[in-house]
mmCIF file of C-alpha atoms in Angstrom:
data_model
loop_
_atom_site.group_PDB
_atom_site.id
_atom_site.type_symbol
_atom_site.label_atom_id
_atom_site.label_comp_id
_atom_site.label_asym_id
_atom_site.label_seq_id
_atom_site.Cartn_x
_atom_site.Cartn_y
_atom_site.Cartn_z
ATOM 1 C CA MET A 1 -53.922 -93.159 21.637
ATOM 2 C CA ALA A 2 -50.501 -93.773 22.883
ATOM 3 C CA LYS A 3 -48.610 -90.831 24.123
ATOM 4 C CA VAL A 4 -45.590 -89.902 22.104
ATOM 5 C CA LYS A 5 -42.651 -89.893 24.328
ATOM 6 C CA VAL A 6 -40.432 -86.933 23.640
ATOM 7 C CA ALA A 7 -36.859 -87.695 24.335
ATOM 8 C CA ARG A 8 -35.563 -85.346 26.956
ATOM 9 C CA LYS A 9 -32.543 -83.498 25.825
ATOM 10 C CA SER A 10 -29.624 -82.869 28.034
ATOM 11 C CA THR A 11 -29.256 -79.286 29.205
ATOM 12 C CA ALA A 12 -25.506 -79.407 28.843
ATOM 13 C CA ILE A 13 -24.251 -77.098 26.107
ATOM 14 C CA ASP A 14 -21.035 -77.634 24.277
ATOM 15 C CA MET A 15 -19.070 -74.540 25.046
ATOM 16 C CA THR A 16 -15.959 -75.507 23.099
ATOM 17 C CA PRO A 17 -16.516 -73.123 20.120
ATOM 18 C CA MET A 18 -17.086 -70.188 22.442
ATOM 19 C CA VAL A 19 -13.963 -70.959 24.423
ATOM 20 C CA ASP A 20 -12.010 -71.362 21.197
ATOM 21 C CA LEU A 21 -13.141 -67.982 20.034
ATOM 22 C CA ALA A 22 -12.378 -66.371 23.379
ATOM 23 C CA PHE A 23 -8.835 -67.675 23.306
ATOM 24 C CA LEU A 24 -8.422 -66.590 19.716
ATOM 25 C CA LEU A 25 -9.412 -63.052 20.679
ATOM 26 C CA LEU A 26 -7.210 -63.195 23.732
ATOM 27 C CA THR A 27 -4.225 -64.154 21.612
ATOM 28 C CA PHE A 28 -5.034 -61.363 19.163
ATOM 29 C CA PHE A 29 -5.248 -58.704 21.837
ATOM 30 C CA MET A 30 -2.153 -59.938 23.624
ATOM 31 C CA LEU A 31 -0.125 -59.751 20.454
ATOM 32 C CA THR A 32 -1.429 -56.442 19.163
ATOM 33 C CA THR A 33 -1.461 -54.547 22.422
ATOM 34 C CA LYS A 34 1.292 -52.053 22.898
ATOM 35 C CA PHE A 35 1.808 -50.688 26.332
ATOM 36 C CA ARG A 36 2.007 -46.980 26.373
ATOM 37 C CA PRO A 37 5.274 -45.763 27.854
ATOM 38 C CA GLN A 38 4.743 -44.354 31.251
ATOM 39 C CA GLU A 39 4.607 -40.611 31.252
ATOM 40 C CA ALA A 40 5.266 -38.146 33.992
ATOM 41 C CA VAL A 41 2.162 -36.089 33.370
ATOM 42 C CA ASP A 42 -1.150 -36.740 31.706
ATOM 43 C CA ILE A 43 -1.459 -34.883 28.453
ATOM 44 C CA LEU A 44 -4.742 -34.509 26.646
ATOM 45 C CA ILE A 45 -3.836 -33.966 23.005
ATOM 46 C CA PRO A 46 -5.954 -31.837 20.664
ATOM 47 C CA SER A 47 -7.489 -33.361 17.555
ATOM 48 C CA SER A 48 -6.859 -32.528 13.931
ATOM 49 C CA ILE A 49 -7.617 -33.935 10.496
ATOM 50 C CA ALA A 50 -3.980 -35.030 10.023
ATOM 51 C CA ILE A 51 -3.669 -38.713 9.175
ATOM 52 C CA THR A 52 0.085 -39.389 9.225
ATOM 53 C CA PRO A 53 0.668 -41.823 12.066
ATOM 54 C CA LEU A 54 3.282 -40.976 14.654
ATOM 55 C CA PRO A 55 6.451 -42.929 13.870
ATOM 56 C CA ALA A 56 7.434 -45.360 16.599
ATOM 57 C CA THR A 57 11.177 -45.057 16.217
ATOM 58 C CA ASP A 58 13.667 -42.220 15.872
ATOM 59 C CA ILE A 59 11.416 -39.756 17.532
ATOM 60 C CA MET A 60 11.989 -36.975 20.023
ATOM 61 C CA ILE A 61 8.925 -35.820 21.895
ATOM 62 C CA ILE A 62 8.784 -32.465 23.614
ATOM 63 C CA SER A 63 5.760 -32.533 25.890
ATOM 64 C CA VAL A 64 4.102 -29.451 27.307
ATOM 65 C CA SER A 65 1.755 -30.070 30.200
ATOM 66 C CA LYS A 66 -1.434 -28.255 31.088
ATOM 67 C CA ASP A 67 0.422 -26.058 33.590
ATOM 68 C CA GLY A 68 3.142 -25.161 31.092
ATOM 69 C CA ARG A 69 5.935 -27.480 32.195
ATOM 70 C CA VAL A 70 8.197 -28.849 29.481
ATOM 71 C CA PHE A 71 9.307 -32.483 29.367
ATOM 72 C CA PHE A 72 11.726 -34.080 26.979
ATOM 73 C CA GLY A 73 11.961 -37.667 25.794
ATOM 74 C CA VAL A 74 13.608 -39.729 23.067
ATOM 75 C CA ASP A 75 12.551 -43.192 22.040
ATOM 76 C CA SER A 76 15.544 -45.493 22.276
ATOM 77 C CA LYS A 77 17.636 -46.488 25.264
ATOM 78 C CA HIS A 78 20.777 -46.156 23.221
ATOM 79 C CA THR A 79 20.059 -42.532 22.248
ATOM 80 C CA ARG A 80 19.179 -41.644 25.812
ATOM 81 C CA GLU A 81 22.476 -43.007 27.043
ATOM 82 C CA ALA A 82 24.495 -41.117 24.427
ATOM 83 C CA THR A 83 22.501 -37.964 25.193
ATOM 84 C CA ILE A 84 23.157 -38.025 28.929
ATOM 85 C CA ARG A 85 26.862 -38.627 28.299
ATOM 86 C CA ARG A 86 27.008 -35.475 26.169
ATOM 87 C CA ILE A 87 25.099 -33.479 28.777
ATOM 88 C CA MET A 88 27.378 -34.840 31.530
ATOM 89 C CA GLU A 89 30.420 -33.719 29.644
ATOM 90 C CA LYS A 90 29.090 -30.264 28.953
ATOM 91 C CA TYR A 91 27.717 -29.567 32.425
ATOM 92 C CA LYS A 92 30.464 -31.443 34.312
ATOM 93 C CA LEU A 93 27.955 -33.709 36.014
ATOM 94 C CA ASP A 94 29.306 -36.534 38.108
ATOM 95 C CA LEU A 95 27.258 -39.630 37.372
ATOM 96 C CA SER A 96 28.239 -43.230 38.013
ATOM 97 C CA PRO A 97 27.753 -45.844 35.244
ATOM 98 C CA ASP A 98 24.804 -47.156 37.255
ATOM 99 C CA GLU A 99 23.171 -43.755 37.245
ATOM 100 C CA VAL A 100 23.725 -43.389 33.519
ATOM 101 C CA ASN A 101 22.008 -46.730 33.134
ATOM 102 C CA ILE A 102 19.084 -45.604 35.247
ATOM 103 C CA PHE A 103 18.794 -42.489 33.140
ATOM 104 C CA SER A 104 18.717 -44.511 29.944
ATOM 105 C CA ILE A 105 15.612 -46.365 31.053
ATOM 106 C CA MET A 106 13.681 -43.271 32.087
ATOM 107 C CA PRO A 107 11.277 -42.318 29.299
ATOM 108 C CA GLN A 108 11.250 -38.610 30.098
ATOM 109 C CA VAL A 109 13.270 -35.820 31.655
ATOM 110 C CA GLY A 110 11.614 -32.823 33.214
ATOM 111 C CA LEU A 111 14.167 -31.300 35.530
ATOM 112 C CA PRO A 112 16.795 -28.608 35.304
ATOM 113 C CA ILE A 113 20.113 -30.283 34.493
ATOM 114 C CA ALA A 114 21.552 -29.357 37.908
ATOM 115 C CA ALA A 115 18.852 -31.429 39.630
ATOM 116 C CA ILE A 116 19.469 -34.585 37.617
ATOM 117 C CA PRO A 117 22.143 -36.315 39.783
ATOM 118 C CA GLN A 118 19.897 -35.991 42.818
ATOM 119 C CA TRP A 119 16.964 -37.391 40.867
ATOM 120 C CA LEU A 120 18.946 -40.427 39.715
ATOM 121 C CA LYS A 121 20.281 -41.043 43.229
ATOM 122 C CA ALA A 122 16.769 -41.134 44.662
ATOM 123 C CA LYS A 123 14.948 -44.373 45.431
ATOM 124 C CA PRO A 124 13.020 -45.788 42.446
ATOM 125 C CA SER A 125 9.731 -45.132 44.210
ATOM 126 C CA ASP A 126 10.655 -41.503 44.817
ATOM 127 C CA ARG A 127 11.939 -40.968 41.285
ATOM 128 C CA ASP A 128 8.513 -40.941 39.680
ATOM 129 C CA LYS A 129 7.243 -38.621 42.349
ATOM 130 C CA ILE A 130 10.128 -36.195 41.794
ATOM 131 C CA LEU A 131 9.430 -36.192 38.063
ATOM 132 C CA GLN A 132 5.713 -35.637 38.568
ATOM 133 C CA ASN A 133 6.363 -32.626 40.758
ATOM 134 C CA ALA A 134 9.284 -31.424 38.668
ATOM 135 C CA SER A 135 9.479 -27.873 37.441
ATOM 136 C CA GLY A 136 10.047 -28.893 33.827
ATOM 137 C CA ILE A 137 13.022 -28.139 31.645
ATOM 138 C CA PRO A 138 13.929 -24.446 31.564
ATOM 139 C CA CYS A 139 13.544 -23.011 28.063
ATOM 140 C CA ASP A 140 13.814 -19.255 28.569
ATOM 141 C CA SER A 141 16.113 -17.346 26.298
ATOM 142 C CA THR A 142 18.562 -16.751 29.165
ATOM 143 C CA ASN A 143 18.720 -20.340 30.373
ATOM 144 C CA ASN A 144 17.709 -22.630 27.574
ATOM 145 C CA GLU A 145 18.430 -26.176 28.667
ATOM 146 C CA LEU A 146 15.818 -27.578 26.304
ATOM 147 C CA GLY A 147 18.066 -26.474 23.443
ATOM 148 C CA GLU A 148 20.972 -28.385 24.992
ATOM 149 C CA TRP A 149 18.877 -31.543 25.202
ATOM 150 C CA ILE A 150 17.751 -31.168 21.604
ATOM 151 C CA VAL A 151 21.276 -30.656 20.329
ATOM 152 C CA ALA A 152 22.740 -33.467 22.456
ATOM 153 C CA SER A 153 20.112 -35.984 21.344
ATOM 154 C CA ARG A 154 20.328 -34.940 17.707
ATOM 155 C CA MET A 155 24.075 -35.429 17.805
ATOM 156 C CA SER A 156 23.508 -38.868 19.298
ATOM 157 C CA ASN A 157 20.971 -39.779 16.650
ATOM 158 C CA PRO A 158 20.834 -37.483 13.589
ATOM 159 C CA GLN A 159 17.738 -39.269 12.313
ATOM 160 C CA LEU A 160 15.594 -38.046 15.180
ATOM 161 C CA ARG A 161 12.340 -36.467 14.128
ATOM 162 C CA ILE A 162 10.920 -33.817 16.363
ATOM 163 C CA ALA A 163 7.388 -33.814 17.657
ATOM 164 C CA ILE A 164 5.646 -31.450 20.031
ATOM 165 C CA LYS A 165 3.029 -32.989 22.255
ATOM 166 C CA GLY A 166 1.085 -30.231 23.894
ATOM 167 C CA ASP A 167 -1.907 -30.386 26.182
ATOM 168 C CA VAL A 168 -5.070 -28.754 24.863
ATOM 169 C CA ASP A 169 -4.822 -26.192 27.648
ATOM 170 C CA ALA A 170 -1.082 -25.619 27.467
ATOM 171 C CA PRO A 171 -0.477 -21.851 27.464
ATOM 172 C CA TYR A 172 0.642 -20.558 24.076
ATOM 173 C CA PRO A 173 3.695 -18.611 25.367
ATOM 174 C CA VAL A 174 5.310 -21.899 26.433
ATOM 175 C CA ILE A 175 4.641 -23.446 23.023
ATOM 176 C CA LYS A 176 6.141 -20.357 21.454
ATOM 177 C CA LYS A 177 9.259 -20.705 23.611
ATOM 178 C CA VAL A 178 9.605 -24.322 22.453
ATOM 179 C CA ILE A 179 9.175 -23.352 18.791
ATOM 180 C CA ASP A 180 11.648 -20.474 19.223
ATOM 181 C CA THR A 181 14.136 -22.878 20.780
ATOM 182 C CA LEU A 182 13.818 -25.137 17.746
ATOM 183 C CA GLN A 183 14.112 -22.242 15.318
ATOM 184 C CA ASP A 184 17.190 -20.887 17.056
ATOM 185 C CA ARG A 185 18.794 -24.238 16.252
ATOM 186 C CA ASN A 186 17.701 -24.037 12.613
ATOM 187 C CA ILE A 187 14.963 -26.606 13.019
ATOM 188 C CA ASN A 188 12.087 -25.231 11.011
ATOM 189 C CA LYS A 189 10.221 -28.434 10.415
ATOM 190 C CA PHE A 190 8.532 -30.375 13.136
ATOM 191 C CA ASN A 191 5.339 -32.223 13.952
ATOM 192 C CA LEU A 192 2.487 -31.604 16.308
ATOM 193 C CA ILE A 193 1.033 -34.716 17.887
ATOM 194 C CA THR A 194 -2.726 -34.799 17.566
ATOM 195 C CA ALA A 195 -5.567 -37.262 17.795
ATOM 196 C CA LYS A 196 -7.350 -38.305 14.668
ATOM 197 C CA GLU A 197 -10.683 -36.766 13.813
ATOM 198 C CA ALA A 198 -13.000 -37.126 10.835
ATOM 199 C CA GLN A 199 -11.239 -35.877 7.756
ATOM 200 C CA GLU A 200 -12.867 -33.141 5.775
ATOM 201 C CA PHE A 201 -11.688 -30.831 3.063
ATOM 202 C CA ILE A 202 -13.297 -27.802 1.548
ATOM 203 C CA ASP A 203 -12.197 -26.977 -1.950
ATOM 204 C CA THR A 204 -12.194 -23.208 -1.902
ATOM 205 C CA SER A 205 -11.265 -22.922 -5.574
ATOM 206 C CA LYS A 206 -14.708 -24.183 -6.567
ATOM 207 C CA LEU A 207 -16.760 -22.016 -4.252
ATOM 208 C CA MET B 1 -22.102 -81.495 32.621
ATOM 209 C CA ALA B 2 -18.748 -79.921 33.168
ATOM 210 C CA ALA B 3 -15.946 -82.365 33.246
ATOM 211 C CA GLU B 4 -14.082 -83.285 36.352
ATOM 212 C CA VAL B 5 -10.647 -84.596 37.077
ATOM 213 C CA GLY B 6 -10.573 -88.380 37.223
ATOM 214 C CA GLY B 7 -13.665 -90.283 36.105
ATOM 215 C CA ASP B 8 -16.599 -90.711 38.470
ATOM 216 C CA SER B 9 -15.843 -94.408 38.740
ATOM 217 C CA GLY B 10 -12.213 -93.893 39.581
ATOM 218 C CA GLY B 11 -12.583 -94.393 43.330
ATOM 219 C CA LYS B 12 -14.906 -97.402 43.308
ATOM 220 C CA LYS B 13 -12.752 -100.185 42.110
ATOM 221 C CA LYS B 14 -9.425 -99.514 43.621
ATOM 222 C CA GLY B 15 -6.596 -101.840 43.083
ATOM 223 C CA LYS B 16 -7.952 -103.563 40.033
ATOM 224 C CA LYS B 17 -5.394 -102.844 37.417
ATOM 225 C CA GLY B 18 -5.966 -103.025 33.688
ATOM 226 C CA ARG B 19 -9.696 -102.897 34.035
ATOM 227 C CA LYS B 20 -11.459 -102.746 30.734
ATOM 228 C CA GLY B 21 -13.907 -99.971 29.809
ATOM 229 C CA ARG B 22 -12.382 -97.411 32.074
ATOM 230 C CA LYS B 23 -13.696 -93.962 31.352
ATOM 231 C CA MET B 24 -11.397 -91.297 29.995
ATOM 232 C CA PRO B 25 -10.401 -88.928 32.753
ATOM 233 C CA ARG B 26 -12.286 -85.723 32.248
ATOM 234 C CA ILE B 27 -10.789 -82.468 33.315
ATOM 235 C CA ASP B 28 -12.809 -79.566 34.605
ATOM 236 C CA MET B 29 -11.784 -76.685 32.376
ATOM 237 C CA THR B 30 -13.970 -74.038 33.984
ATOM 238 C CA PRO B 31 -11.148 -72.221 35.868
ATOM 239 C CA LEU B 32 -9.045 -72.134 32.718
ATOM 240 C CA VAL B 33 -11.881 -70.618 30.734
ATOM 241 C CA ASP B 34 -12.573 -68.144 33.541
ATOM 242 C CA LEU B 35 -8.976 -67.023 33.504
ATOM 243 C CA GLY B 36 -9.041 -66.804 29.718
ATOM 244 C CA PHE B 37 -12.001 -64.469 29.788
ATOM 245 C CA LEU B 38 -10.493 -62.411 32.565
ATOM 246 C CA LEU B 39 -7.343 -61.832 30.532
ATOM 247 C CA LEU B 40 -9.392 -61.166 27.413
ATOM 248 C CA THR B 41 -11.346 -58.471 29.233
ATOM 249 C CA PHE B 42 -8.137 -56.976 30.550
ATOM 250 C CA PHE B 43 -6.507 -56.756 27.125
ATOM 251 C CA ILE B 44 -9.644 -55.396 25.457
ATOM 252 C CA LEU B 45 -9.891 -52.652 28.026
ATOM 253 C CA THR B 46 -6.230 -51.671 28.128
ATOM 254 C CA THR B 47 -5.468 -51.797 24.433
ATOM 255 C CA THR B 48 -5.300 -48.438 22.687
ATOM 256 C CA MET B 49 -6.566 -48.751 19.187
ATOM 257 C CA SER B 50 -6.224 -45.132 18.165
ATOM 258 C CA THR B 51 -2.626 -44.314 17.458
ATOM 259 C CA PRO B 52 -1.811 -40.616 17.614
ATOM 260 C CA THR B 53 -1.247 -38.793 14.342
ATOM 261 C CA THR B 54 1.096 -35.958 13.555
ATOM 262 C CA MET B 55 0.467 -32.660 11.867
ATOM 263 C CA PRO B 56 3.550 -31.379 10.075
ATOM 264 C CA VAL B 57 4.399 -27.720 10.609
ATOM 265 C CA VAL B 58 6.967 -25.779 8.660
ATOM 266 C CA VAL B 59 7.925 -22.361 9.952
ATOM 267 C CA PRO B 60 9.913 -19.779 8.007
ATOM 268 C CA PRO B 61 13.531 -19.613 9.174
ATOM 269 C CA LYS B 62 14.366 -16.834 11.566
ATOM 270 C CA ILE B 63 16.242 -13.863 10.226
ATOM 271 C CA LYS B 64 19.410 -13.338 12.209
ATOM 272 C CA GLU B 65 19.875 -9.997 13.928
ATOM 273 C CA LYS B 66 22.852 -9.030 11.738
ATOM 274 C CA ASP B 67 20.995 -9.810 8.491
ATOM 275 C CA LYS B 68 17.918 -7.828 9.402
ATOM 276 C CA ASP B 69 18.793 -4.804 7.277
ATOM 277 C CA LYS B 70 19.524 -6.866 4.194
ATOM 278 C CA VAL B 71 16.161 -8.568 4.078
ATOM 279 C CA ASP B 72 13.168 -6.661 2.838
ATOM 280 C CA PRO B 73 9.842 -7.896 4.109
ATOM 281 C CA PRO B 74 7.754 -9.054 1.159
ATOM 282 C CA LYS B 75 5.273 -6.434 0.023
ATOM 283 C CA ILE B 76 1.749 -7.720 -0.208
ATOM 284 C CA GLN B 77 -1.301 -5.695 -1.088
ATOM 285 C CA GLU B 78 -3.290 -4.835 2.025
ATOM 286 C CA SER B 79 -6.475 -6.217 0.513
ATOM 287 C CA ARG B 80 -4.891 -9.634 0.135
ATOM 288 C CA LEU B 81 -3.969 -9.841 3.790
ATOM 289 C CA PHE B 82 -6.158 -11.376 6.427
ATOM 290 C CA THR B 83 -5.117 -11.205 10.067
ATOM 291 C CA ILE B 84 -6.388 -13.609 12.701
ATOM 292 C CA LEU B 85 -5.726 -12.963 16.380
ATOM 293 C CA LEU B 86 -6.243 -15.780 18.861
ATOM 294 C CA GLY B 87 -7.303 -14.692 22.309
ATOM 295 C CA LYS B 88 -8.527 -15.904 25.651
ATOM 296 C CA ASN B 89 -11.403 -18.383 25.982
ATOM 297 C CA ASP B 90 -11.210 -19.544 22.335
ATOM 298 C CA ARG B 91 -12.002 -16.086 21.005
ATOM 299 C CA VAL B 92 -10.920 -15.314 17.474
ATOM 300 C CA TYR B 93 -10.506 -11.719 16.312
ATOM 301 C CA TYR B 94 -9.997 -11.008 12.656
ATOM 302 C CA TYR B 95 -9.708 -8.136 10.264
ATOM 303 C CA ILE B 96 -8.693 -7.473 6.698
ATOM 304 C CA GLY B 97 -5.274 -5.996 6.085
ATOM 305 C CA SER B 98 -2.145 -5.914 8.181
ATOM 306 C CA GLY B 99 -3.293 -3.227 10.625
ATOM 307 C CA GLN B 100 0.027 -1.402 10.433
ATOM 308 C CA ASP B 101 -1.474 1.948 9.419
ATOM 309 C CA GLU B 102 -2.337 3.570 12.730
ATOM 310 C CA LYS B 103 -4.328 6.394 11.141
ATOM 311 C CA LYS B 104 -6.761 4.002 9.572
ATOM 312 C CA PRO B 105 -7.497 1.274 12.109
ATOM 313 C CA PRO B 106 -9.171 -1.706 10.440
ATOM 314 C CA GLU B 107 -12.579 -2.935 11.394
ATOM 315 C CA MET B 108 -12.056 -5.800 13.816
ATOM 316 C CA LYS B 109 -14.571 -8.582 14.240
ATOM 317 C CA LEU B 110 -14.975 -11.279 16.851
ATOM 318 C CA THR B 111 -15.862 -14.882 16.165
ATOM 319 C CA GLY B 112 -15.093 -18.398 17.342
ATOM 320 C CA PHE B 113 -14.124 -21.815 16.053
ATOM 321 C CA SER B 114 -17.665 -23.044 15.422
ATOM 322 C CA LYS B 115 -17.883 -25.034 12.218
ATOM 323 C CA SER B 116 -21.411 -24.067 11.325
ATOM 324 C CA GLY B 117 -22.682 -20.548 10.962
ATOM 325 C CA LYS B 118 -20.398 -17.603 11.431
ATOM 326 C CA GLY B 119 -17.206 -19.227 12.591
ATOM 327 C CA ILE B 120 -13.731 -18.279 11.467
ATOM 328 C CA ARG B 121 -13.977 -20.785 8.621
ATOM 329 C CA GLN B 122 -16.865 -18.899 7.071
ATOM 330 C CA ALA B 123 -15.013 -15.596 7.445
ATOM 331 C CA ILE B 124 -11.950 -17.003 5.666
ATOM 332 C CA ILE B 125 -14.041 -18.461 2.842
ATOM 333 C CA GLU B 126 -15.785 -15.127 2.326
ATOM 334 C CA GLN B 127 -12.461 -13.319 2.179
ATOM 335 C CA ILE B 128 -11.023 -15.846 -0.294
ATOM 336 C CA LYS B 129 -14.015 -15.123 -2.526
ATOM 337 C CA ALA B 130 -13.656 -11.362 -2.056
ATOM 338 C CA VAL B 131 -10.012 -11.489 -3.125
ATOM 339 C CA ARG B 132 -10.890 -13.536 -6.175
ATOM 340 C CA ASN B 133 -13.554 -11.065 -7.233
ATOM 341 C CA ASN B 134 -11.463 -7.986 -6.522
ATOM 342 C CA PRO B 135 -10.655 -6.253 -9.857
ATOM 343 C CA LEU B 136 -7.799 -4.301 -8.242
ATOM 344 C CA ILE B 137 -5.753 -7.457 -7.675
ATOM 345 C CA SER B 138 -3.878 -8.781 -10.679
ATOM 346 C CA GLU B 139 -4.878 -12.229 -11.928
ATOM 347 C CA LYS B 140 -1.728 -14.021 -10.768
ATOM 348 C CA ASP B 141 -1.976 -12.716 -7.207
ATOM 349 C CA LYS B 142 -5.508 -13.765 -6.415
ATOM 350 C CA THR B 143 -4.640 -15.711 -3.328
ATOM 351 C CA LEU B 144 -5.283 -14.762 0.245
ATOM 352 C CA MET B 145 -2.384 -14.441 2.668
ATOM 353 C CA ILE B 146 -3.380 -15.263 6.217
ATOM 354 C CA LEU B 147 -1.440 -14.023 9.223
ATOM 355 C CA ILE B 148 -2.066 -16.046 12.361
ATOM 356 C CA LYS B 149 -1.189 -14.219 15.530
ATOM 357 C CA PRO B 150 -1.759 -16.148 18.747
ATOM 358 C CA MET B 151 -1.796 -13.836 21.743
ATOM 359 C CA ASP B 152 -0.231 -14.766 25.065
ATOM 360 C CA ASP B 153 -3.478 -15.770 26.725
ATOM 361 C CA SER B 154 -4.476 -18.228 24.007
ATOM 362 C CA LYS B 155 -4.092 -21.962 24.399
ATOM 363 C CA TYR B 156 -2.162 -24.534 22.394
ATOM 364 C CA LYS B 157 -5.482 -25.968 21.241
ATOM 365 C CA ASN B 158 -6.352 -22.682 19.511
ATOM 366 C CA MET B 159 -3.150 -22.814 17.508
ATOM 367 C CA VAL B 160 -3.752 -26.424 16.462
ATOM 368 C CA ASP B 161 -7.359 -25.614 15.581
ATOM 369 C CA ILE B 162 -6.451 -22.702 13.353
ATOM 370 C CA LEU B 163 -3.670 -24.656 11.622
ATOM 371 C CA ASP B 164 -6.182 -27.450 11.141
ATOM 372 C CA GLU B 165 -8.552 -24.936 9.612
ATOM 373 C CA MET B 166 -5.806 -24.013 7.114
ATOM 374 C CA ASN B 167 -5.453 -27.689 6.195
ATOM 375 C CA ILE B 168 -9.205 -28.122 5.821
ATOM 376 C CA LEU B 169 -9.459 -25.120 3.525
ATOM 377 C CA GLN B 170 -6.260 -26.232 1.750
ATOM 378 C CA GLN B 171 -4.913 -22.756 2.325
ATOM 379 C CA LYS B 172 -1.224 -22.796 1.432
ATOM 380 C CA SER B 173 -0.179 -19.249 2.222
ATOM 381 C CA TYR B 174 -0.263 -18.508 5.912
ATOM 382 C CA ALA B 175 2.249 -17.542 8.542
ATOM 383 C CA LEU B 176 2.458 -17.852 12.282
ATOM 384 C CA VAL B 177 3.642 -14.500 13.586
ATOM 385 C CA PRO B 178 3.613 -12.748 16.958
ATOM 386 C CA PRO B 179 1.061 -9.941 17.362
ATOM 387 C CA ALA B 180 2.229 -6.318 17.206
ATOM 388 C CA PRO B 181 1.676 -3.964 20.178
ATOM 389 C CA VAL B 182 -0.793 -1.985 18.028
ATOM 390 C CA GLU B 183 -2.890 -5.085 17.622
ATOM 391 C CA LEU B 184 -2.895 -5.869 21.327
ATOM 392 C CA ASP B 185 -4.226 -2.360 21.928
ATOM 393 C CA MET B 186 -6.865 -2.879 19.272
ATOM 394 C CA VAL B 187 -8.050 -6.077 20.931
ATOM 395 C CA LYS B 188 -8.101 -4.382 24.311
ATOM 396 C CA LYS B 189 -10.174 -1.531 22.937
ATOM 397 C CA TYR B 190 -12.506 -3.969 21.229
ATOM 398 C CA ASN B 191 -13.021 -5.872 24.467
ATOM 399 C CA GLU B 192 -13.767 -2.660 26.363
ATOM 400 C CA GLN B 193 -16.311 -1.544 23.805
ATOM 401 C CA ALA B 194 -17.980 -4.927 23.636
ATOM 402 C CA GLY B 195 -17.963 -5.295 27.417
ATOM 403 C CA ILE B 196 -15.884 -8.491 27.429
ATOM 404 C CA GLU B 197 -14.077 -8.888 30.715
ATOM 405 C CA ASN B 198 -12.403 -12.260 30.722
#
């Protein structure tokens, strides 16, 4: 009996479909990815059943860090610039146009107003460090600069919505000071930024 | 096999132009694919899929100092009130009533945020039922009013958790108010009796 010769197949595999798919995914991720704006401090947000997504524009975020420092940020460059001009006028700060420009690209403020010129004059590499070690914005009833920032930014952009982004371990008295600051300016409606968790409802009327 | 730049026969017959049957130049695409996968990994790892959500909070407007005499605090039956005090280390103290009557201190209980068993959720549900079955409360007032009082040593998380609890139970009537000195004393006494130190 003659042996049947089995044709030897090449070991080369056509990888084209895999590469196609990889590039498709790459394109997808590149287009959908949104880089998180750099923040001065890491904030671990609590979770809730709320499902309303955080709006991307016209938003003012008051962050409270784990150690109770308060940071303030608004979303657009334009609003930031108008805000610092109002603060400059009120507090008689002497800032050059360049410094105003630098301010308008900083995502957050966390310093007493008096320390701002020095912060903007610092080298870019030192600026982040200063903000990380900053004392936060004062919001006591005697010296409430947070209120000034809120008013100045709201005047610059009346559509601003207010959100509080607190760390899970942020002490309650600081949160209370922030809420009091808002209430003193007749802002009784605001949002708390939370992470999504499984939604559940209990209908107590049927129990 | 993976393709390479310039056919394998490219070097052999140099100089002969217009030679027929010349192989198509094959390009080695391996580095390109490598880079593609590297970037793909990078974007998969850095992308944040979960966008943060927001929980709306509406607080009652503050009464100005000069208007204080004009405004009467709303009168609510004691049995319809439920007070929750948030304390240190995620502790939740609660009692029925407003606790304003110093002669008759209410019975305070301690619980936590646990979802199963005897957490604060269960305590609220029981009280909602008790109010509904209470013959002394008129039919139109059979809702529970919850007073949330976070104490100074509580955390932001506790406040969010209790507000979340209100949303879960679809409880509409609640208020975020500061604790009274009487209540702080009550908590202190409770802690001493129960032997809680921190």
